[in-house]
PDB file of C-alpha atoms in Angstrom:
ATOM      1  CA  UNK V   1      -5.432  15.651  52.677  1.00  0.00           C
ATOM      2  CA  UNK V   2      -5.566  16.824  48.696  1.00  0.00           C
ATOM      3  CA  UNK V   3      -7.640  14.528  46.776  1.00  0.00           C
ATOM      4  CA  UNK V   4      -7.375  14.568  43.272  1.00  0.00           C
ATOM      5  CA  UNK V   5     -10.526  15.613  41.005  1.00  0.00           C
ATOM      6  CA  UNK V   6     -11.774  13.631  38.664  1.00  0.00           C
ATOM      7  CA  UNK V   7     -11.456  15.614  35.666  1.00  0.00           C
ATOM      8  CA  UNK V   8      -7.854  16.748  36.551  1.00  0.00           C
ATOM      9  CA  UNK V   9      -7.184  13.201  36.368  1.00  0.00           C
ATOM     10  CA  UNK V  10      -9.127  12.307  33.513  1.00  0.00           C
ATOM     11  CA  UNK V  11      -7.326  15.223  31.782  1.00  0.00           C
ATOM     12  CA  UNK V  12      -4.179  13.863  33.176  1.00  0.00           C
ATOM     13  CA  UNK V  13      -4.304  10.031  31.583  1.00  0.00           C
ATOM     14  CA  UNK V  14      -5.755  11.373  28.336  1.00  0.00           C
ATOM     15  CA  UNK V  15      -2.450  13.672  27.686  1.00  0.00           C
ATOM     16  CA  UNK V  16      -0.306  10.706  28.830  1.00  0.00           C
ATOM     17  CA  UNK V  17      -2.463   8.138  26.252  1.00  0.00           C
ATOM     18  CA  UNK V  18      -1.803  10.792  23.854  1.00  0.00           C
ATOM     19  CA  UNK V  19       1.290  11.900  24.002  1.00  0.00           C
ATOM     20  CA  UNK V  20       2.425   8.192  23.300  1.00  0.00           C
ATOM     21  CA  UNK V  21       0.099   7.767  20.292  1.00  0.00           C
ATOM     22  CA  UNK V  22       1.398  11.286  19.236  1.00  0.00           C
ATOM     23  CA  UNK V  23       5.260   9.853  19.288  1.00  0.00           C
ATOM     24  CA  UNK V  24       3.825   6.628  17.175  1.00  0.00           C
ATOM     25  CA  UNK V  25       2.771   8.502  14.846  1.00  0.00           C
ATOM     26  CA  UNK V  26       4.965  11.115  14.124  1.00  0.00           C
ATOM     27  CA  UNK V  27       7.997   8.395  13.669  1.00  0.00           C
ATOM     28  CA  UNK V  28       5.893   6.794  11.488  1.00  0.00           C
ATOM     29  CA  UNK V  29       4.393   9.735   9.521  1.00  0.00           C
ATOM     30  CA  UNK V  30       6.380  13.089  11.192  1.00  0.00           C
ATOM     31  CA  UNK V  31       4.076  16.258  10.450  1.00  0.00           C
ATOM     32  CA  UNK V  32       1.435  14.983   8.809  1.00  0.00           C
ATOM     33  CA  UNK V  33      -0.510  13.140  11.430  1.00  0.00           C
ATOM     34  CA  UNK V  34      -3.012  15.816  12.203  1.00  0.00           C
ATOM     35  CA  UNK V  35      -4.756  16.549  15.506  1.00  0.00           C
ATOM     36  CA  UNK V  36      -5.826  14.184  18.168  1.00  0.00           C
ATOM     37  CA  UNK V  37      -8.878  13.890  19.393  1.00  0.00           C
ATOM     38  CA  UNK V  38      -9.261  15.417  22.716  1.00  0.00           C
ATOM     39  CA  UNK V  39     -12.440  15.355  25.044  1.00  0.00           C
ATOM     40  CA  UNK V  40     -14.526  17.986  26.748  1.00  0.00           C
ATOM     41  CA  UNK V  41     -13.911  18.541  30.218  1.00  0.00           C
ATOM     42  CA  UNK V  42     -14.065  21.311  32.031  1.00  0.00           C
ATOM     43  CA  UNK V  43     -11.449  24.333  32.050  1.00  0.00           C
ATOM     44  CA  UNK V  44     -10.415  22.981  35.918  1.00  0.00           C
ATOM     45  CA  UNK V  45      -9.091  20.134  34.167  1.00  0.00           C
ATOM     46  CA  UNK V  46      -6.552  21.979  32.262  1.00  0.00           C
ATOM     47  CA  UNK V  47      -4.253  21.317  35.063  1.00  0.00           C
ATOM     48  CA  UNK V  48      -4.241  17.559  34.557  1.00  0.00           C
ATOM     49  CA  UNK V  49      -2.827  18.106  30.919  1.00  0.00           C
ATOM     50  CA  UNK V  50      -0.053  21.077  31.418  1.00  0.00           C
ATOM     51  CA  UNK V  51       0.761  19.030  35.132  1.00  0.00           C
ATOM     52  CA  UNK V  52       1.426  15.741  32.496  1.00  0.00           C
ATOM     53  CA  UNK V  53       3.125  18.065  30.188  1.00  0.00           C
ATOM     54  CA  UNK V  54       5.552  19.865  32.501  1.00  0.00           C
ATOM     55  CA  UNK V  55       6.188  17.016  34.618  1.00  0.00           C
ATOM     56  CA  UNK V  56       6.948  14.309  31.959  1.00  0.00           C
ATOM     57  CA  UNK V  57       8.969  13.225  29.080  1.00  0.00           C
ATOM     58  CA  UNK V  58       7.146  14.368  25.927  1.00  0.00           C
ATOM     59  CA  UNK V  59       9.168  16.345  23.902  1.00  0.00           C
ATOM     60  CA  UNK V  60       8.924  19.719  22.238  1.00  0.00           C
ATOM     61  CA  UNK V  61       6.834  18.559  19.151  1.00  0.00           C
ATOM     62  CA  UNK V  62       4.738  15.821  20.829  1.00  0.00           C
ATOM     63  CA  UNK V  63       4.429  18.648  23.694  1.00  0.00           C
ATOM     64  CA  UNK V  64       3.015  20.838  21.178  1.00  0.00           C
ATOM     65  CA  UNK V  65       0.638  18.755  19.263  1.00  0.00           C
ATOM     66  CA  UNK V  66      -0.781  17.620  22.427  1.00  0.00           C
ATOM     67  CA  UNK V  67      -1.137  20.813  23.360  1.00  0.00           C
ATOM     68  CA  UNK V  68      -2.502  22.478  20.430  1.00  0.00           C
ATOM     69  CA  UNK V  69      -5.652  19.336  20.615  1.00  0.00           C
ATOM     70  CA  UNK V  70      -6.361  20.194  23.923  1.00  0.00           C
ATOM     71  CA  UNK V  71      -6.564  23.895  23.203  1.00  0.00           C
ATOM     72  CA  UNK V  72      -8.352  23.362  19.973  1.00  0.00           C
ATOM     73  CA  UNK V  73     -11.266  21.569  21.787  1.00  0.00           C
ATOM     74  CA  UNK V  74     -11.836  24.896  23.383  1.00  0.00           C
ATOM     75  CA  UNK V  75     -11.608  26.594  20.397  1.00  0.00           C
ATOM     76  CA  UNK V  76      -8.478  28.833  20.615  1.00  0.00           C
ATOM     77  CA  UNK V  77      -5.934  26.161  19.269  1.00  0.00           C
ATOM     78  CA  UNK V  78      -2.451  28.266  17.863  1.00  0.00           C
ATOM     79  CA  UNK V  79      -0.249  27.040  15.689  1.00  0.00           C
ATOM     80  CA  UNK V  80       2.852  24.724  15.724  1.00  0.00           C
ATOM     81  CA  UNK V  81       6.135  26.909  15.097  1.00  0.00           C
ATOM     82  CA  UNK V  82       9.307  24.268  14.783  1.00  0.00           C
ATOM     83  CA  UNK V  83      12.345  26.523  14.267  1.00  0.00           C
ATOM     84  CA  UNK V  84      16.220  26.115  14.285  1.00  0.00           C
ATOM     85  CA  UNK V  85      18.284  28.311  16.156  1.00  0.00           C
ATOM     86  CA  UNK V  86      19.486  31.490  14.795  1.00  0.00           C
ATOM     87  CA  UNK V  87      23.507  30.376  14.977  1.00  0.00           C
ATOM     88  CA  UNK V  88      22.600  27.247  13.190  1.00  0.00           C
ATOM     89  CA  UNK V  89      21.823  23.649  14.283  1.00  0.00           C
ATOM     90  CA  UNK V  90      25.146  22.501  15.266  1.00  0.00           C
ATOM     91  CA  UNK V  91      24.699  25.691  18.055  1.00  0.00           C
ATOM     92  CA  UNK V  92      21.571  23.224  19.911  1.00  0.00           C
ATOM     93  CA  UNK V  93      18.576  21.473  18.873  1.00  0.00           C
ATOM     94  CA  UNK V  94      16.189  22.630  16.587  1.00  0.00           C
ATOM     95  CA  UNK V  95      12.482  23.100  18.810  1.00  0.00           C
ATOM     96  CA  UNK V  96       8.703  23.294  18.013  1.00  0.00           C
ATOM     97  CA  UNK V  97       6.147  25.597  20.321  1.00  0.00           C
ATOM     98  CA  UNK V  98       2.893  26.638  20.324  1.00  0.00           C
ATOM     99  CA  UNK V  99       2.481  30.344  18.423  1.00  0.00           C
ATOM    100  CA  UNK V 100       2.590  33.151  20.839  1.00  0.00           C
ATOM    101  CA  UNK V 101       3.498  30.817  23.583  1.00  0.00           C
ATOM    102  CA  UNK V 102       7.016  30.982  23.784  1.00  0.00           C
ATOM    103  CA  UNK V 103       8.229  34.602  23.073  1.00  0.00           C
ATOM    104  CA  UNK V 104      12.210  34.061  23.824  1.00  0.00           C
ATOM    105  CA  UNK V 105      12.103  30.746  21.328  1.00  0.00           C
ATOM    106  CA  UNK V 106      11.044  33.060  18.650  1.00  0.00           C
ATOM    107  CA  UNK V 107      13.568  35.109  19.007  1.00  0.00           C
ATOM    108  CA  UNK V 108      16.272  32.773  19.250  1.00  0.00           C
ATOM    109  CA  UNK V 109      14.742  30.704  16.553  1.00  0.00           C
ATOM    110  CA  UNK V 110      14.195  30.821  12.764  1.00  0.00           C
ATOM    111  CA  UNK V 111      10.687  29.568  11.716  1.00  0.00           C
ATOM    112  CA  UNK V 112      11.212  26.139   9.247  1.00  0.00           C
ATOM    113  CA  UNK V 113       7.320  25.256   9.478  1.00  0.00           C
ATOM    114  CA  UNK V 114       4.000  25.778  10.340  1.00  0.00           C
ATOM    115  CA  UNK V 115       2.031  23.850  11.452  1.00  0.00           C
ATOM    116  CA  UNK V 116      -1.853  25.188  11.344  1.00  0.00           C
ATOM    117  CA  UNK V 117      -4.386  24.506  13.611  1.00  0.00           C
ATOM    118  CA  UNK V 118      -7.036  22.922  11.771  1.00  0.00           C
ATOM    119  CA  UNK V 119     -10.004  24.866  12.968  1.00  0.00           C
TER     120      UNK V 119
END
């Protein structure tokens, strides 16, 4: 039987918790809300956050900045790219990724903003 560890879940309920502040905050403020706070677990709790991330509803943006703070707390945080497609926005959605992270969305994208990891 698998039994769940309890950092993966701890890792788990912290990206949920934060996604949802994340989504508060960026309709209230968009770009500018800066990076969560994210806690120190170890690296076998990663899976608990990109599990929550691929799994769930957060989109692109709130994705990202969740992301980025979990990254950041191990110190190799990238930053946010949010681009528009290349044929224009009525062609599909503009989208926001972590630098480096999604080659084929830079490509197909044309960068609008940055936003930096604070480091």
């Amino acid at each position: 039987m698998w039994r769940a560890r309890p950092d993966v879940l701890a890792a788990a309920l912290w990206a949920a918790v934060t996604t949802q502040l994340v989504r508060r905050r960026l309709r209230r403020v968009g770009t500018t809300i800066g990076r969560p706070w994210a806690p120190q677990l170890g690296t076998g709790a990663d899976r608990g956050v990109w599990g929550y991330l691929a799994r769930l509803s957060p989109n692109c943006l709130e994705r990202a900045v969740v992301a980025q703070a979990w990254l950041a707390r191990r110190g190799a945080a990238p930053d946010i790219v949010i681009g528009i497609p290349r044929g224009g926005i009525g062609s599909e959605p503009a989208h926001a990724w972590l630098d480096g992270a999604e080659p084929a969305a830079s490509e197909s994208h044309v960068e609008i903003q940055r936003l930096a990891a604070v480091r």
